[in-house]
C-alpha positions as a printed Julia matrix, in Angstrom:
220×3 Matrix{Float64}:
 126.17  47.56   -77.77
 129.35  49.39   -79.1
 131.61  46.06   -78.55
 129.1   44.24   -80.29
 129.39  46.59   -83.56
 133.3   46.27   -83.31
 133.14  42.71   -83.01
 131.03  42.32   -86.06
 133.46  44.55   -87.89
 136.4   42.89   -86.95
 138.0   45.85   -85.17
 140.4   45.58   -82.09
 138.49  47.13   -79.23
 141.5   48.3    -78.43
 142.28  50.37   -81.26
 139.17  52.77   -81.58
 141.4   56.13   -82.34
 139.79  56.1    -85.91
 136.27  55.5    -84.95
 133.58  58.26   -84.23
 131.11  57.27   -81.75
 127.49  58.9    -81.71
 124.58  58.8    -79.92
 121.78  60.17   -81.22
 119.17  60.26   -78.14
 117.49  63.55   -78.64
 116.13  63.12   -74.94
 119.17  63.16   -73.58
 119.28  66.88   -73.58
 115.95  67.54   -72.12
 114.34  64.59   -70.49
 115.21  63.9    -66.76
 112.35  61.78   -65.68
 114.5   59.78   -63.37
 116.76  61.91   -61.96
 115.92  60.59   -58.32
 117.87  57.71   -59.44
 121.05  59.26   -60.14
 124.06  58.85   -57.57
 124.46  62.52   -55.85
 120.53  63.28   -56.09
 119.7   61.24   -53.05
 116.91  63.31   -50.74
 117.04  66.11   -53.01
 113.59  68.03   -54.07
 115.22  69.05   -57.45
 118.09  67.4    -59.83
 121.59  68.15   -58.26
 123.3   66.08   -61.13
 122.01  66.09   -64.67
 122.82  64.17   -67.7
 125.56  66.49   -68.56
 127.74  66.16   -65.59
 127.92  62.18   -66.33
 128.86  63.04   -69.81
 131.76  65.54   -69.15
 133.1   63.08   -66.55
 133.14  60.14   -68.76
 133.94  62.2    -71.71
 135.68  65.31   -71.21
 136.35  66.17   -74.81
 132.87  65.47   -75.58
 131.28  67.32   -79.1
 127.83  67.62   -78.95
 125.67  68.98   -81.53
 121.65  69.99   -80.98
 119.4   70.49   -83.6
 116.63  72.56   -82.75
 113.32  73.41   -84.84
 110.91  76.41   -84.66
 109.09  75.13   -81.33
 105.39  75.71   -82.38
 106.3   73.37   -86.08
 107.87  70.9    -83.84
 105.12  70.66   -81.64
 102.73  70.27   -84.55
 104.57  67.9    -86.1
 105.13  66.14   -82.84
 101.55  65.77   -82.11
 100.86  63.96   -85.68
 103.99  61.83   -85.18
 103.27  60.51   -81.6
  99.37  60.41   -82.37
 100.42  57.73   -85.19
 102.65  56.04   -82.55
  99.67  55.78   -79.63
  97.29  54.14   -82.6
  95.13  57.66   -82.62
  93.81  57.16   -85.89
  92.48  60.63   -86.83
  94.19  63.64   -85.03
  92.73  66.7    -86.01
  93.96  70.22   -85.71
  90.92  71.15   -83.49
  91.99  68.48   -80.99
  95.53  70.02   -81.11
  94.18  73.39   -80.49
  92.42  71.84   -77.51
  95.39  70.14   -75.76
  97.34  73.04   -76.55
  94.94  75.0    -74.83
  94.83  72.79   -71.98
  98.67  72.49   -71.68
  99.16  76.0    -71.79
  97.13  76.59   -69.01
  98.59  73.68   -66.86
 102.19  73.78   -68.02
 102.27  70.3    -66.75
 102.85  68.4    -70.36
 106.41  67.9    -71.06
 105.53  67.81   -75.26
 105.11  71.93   -74.7
 107.86  72.42   -72.37
 110.2   70.56   -74.63
 110.02  73.69   -77.07
 111.39  75.77   -74.21
 114.88  75.38   -75.6
 116.97  77.67   -73.56
 116.2   76.36   -70.15
 117.6   72.96   -71.27
 120.6   74.63   -73.32
 121.82  76.91   -70.41
 122.24  73.55   -68.56
 124.76  72.14   -70.98
 126.66  75.37   -71.29
 127.07  75.47   -67.54
 128.63  72.1    -67.99
 130.31  71.66   -71.14
 132.61  74.48   -72.88
 130.83  76.47   -75.54
 133.02  75.37   -78.37
 132.08  71.59   -77.81
 128.41  72.27   -78.57
 127.36  72.98   -81.64
 123.77  74.64   -81.92
 122.1   74.49   -85.52
 118.41  75.16   -86.87
 116.48  72.21   -88.52
 115.15  74.66   -91.17
 119.08  75.94   -91.83
 120.39  72.17   -91.96
 117.2   70.97   -94.23
 117.59  73.85   -96.65
 121.06  73.1    -97.7
 121.95  69.8    -96.16
 125.46  69.51   -98.32
 126.52  73.02   -96.2
 125.21  71.86   -93.04
 126.87  68.62   -93.31
 130.32  70.81   -94.41
 129.89  72.57   -90.98
 129.29  69.2    -88.81
 132.24  68.18   -90.19
 134.13  70.68   -89.42
 132.67  70.7    -85.98
 133.64  67.41   -85.43
 137.56  68.2    -86.59
 137.11  65.64   -89.44
 138.18  65.99   -92.93
 135.96  66.92   -95.54
 134.53  64.16   -97.72
 134.96  64.08  -101.11
 132.24  65.17  -103.45
 130.99  61.18  -104.27
 130.86  60.64  -100.35
 129.24  63.59   -99.5
 126.36  62.83  -102.71
 125.81  59.65  -100.6
 125.61  61.35   -97.58
 123.37  63.86   -98.61
 121.08  61.28  -100.47
 120.26  59.29   -97.65
 116.46  59.07   -97.42
 115.12  60.74   -94.61
 113.12  59.12   -91.85
 109.78  60.69   -89.66
 109.13  63.0    -92.21
 105.5   64.24   -91.68
 105.38  67.05   -94.32
 102.11  65.53   -96.7
 100.35  65.18   -93.21
 100.94  69.02   -92.22
 100.24  70.52   -95.53
  97.01  68.29   -95.77
  96.08  69.88   -91.89
  97.62  73.11   -91.48
  97.36  74.83   -88.19
  94.75  76.71   -86.88
  95.29  80.44   -87.04
  94.12  80.84   -83.85
  96.42  77.65   -82.38
  99.9   79.23   -84.01
  98.97  82.48   -82.55
  98.69  80.76   -79.34
 102.07  78.77   -79.45
 103.78  81.57   -80.93
 102.94  84.04   -78.13
 104.08  81.03   -75.71
 107.14  80.72   -76.98
 108.02  84.12   -78.24
 109.77  85.24   -74.62
 111.63  81.82   -74.74
 112.8   82.41   -78.05
 113.96  85.92   -77.23
 115.94  84.09   -74.33
 117.74  81.63   -76.7
 118.65  84.15   -78.95
 120.49  86.06   -76.68
 121.82  83.12   -74.51
 123.72  82.01   -78.17
 124.06  85.88   -79.42
 122.2   84.68   -82.58
 119.01  86.44   -83.66
 118.07  83.49   -85.72
 116.75  81.31   -83.11
 113.83  84.11   -82.59
 112.75  82.21   -86.08
 111.22  85.66   -87.28
 112.13  84.26   -90.9
 109.57  81.63   -90.54
């Protein structure tokens, strides 16, 4: 895909120093469903080689941005989003409560475990230097996109854009915004308490890992 885009733009593929190449596949951070197919994991009962090792090998100077959200809110938002993708016409907060109760009891569903951020981030920090990984809360970025993008440009060692360019960047319409559905169907208090209790110790471990109490989400 990258070579095709270079061809369309008329650029010489051998001259890429001025290009910033990004991959927005969020599941790269946490998803390892096919780890047993990766070289080095043959005959293993659990993965020995993870995505982060391939990334480090291919690009030792990679810069990684990980955006996380209050895991309780992330799960509820994801429920409405994926219900629509799957064609479920009437997702309800009652059905969500039933699913949460079932998933916490079994701890087998990847959707609820994705919010256990510290496990996945710790794996990346073992293989990628800390100064090459920038971790930001969605809540902070959404509250001030200009400030958020300023920090992103600084992290990527890029020149800060002028005011007009930054205005154009922050004016880009957001996708997959589910605020209307979530406001119309607020989560049951019982469900929220259940999820907050489940995620609390994991948020604590994330805050300790990053030395940043914001990741306790006590301001939410």
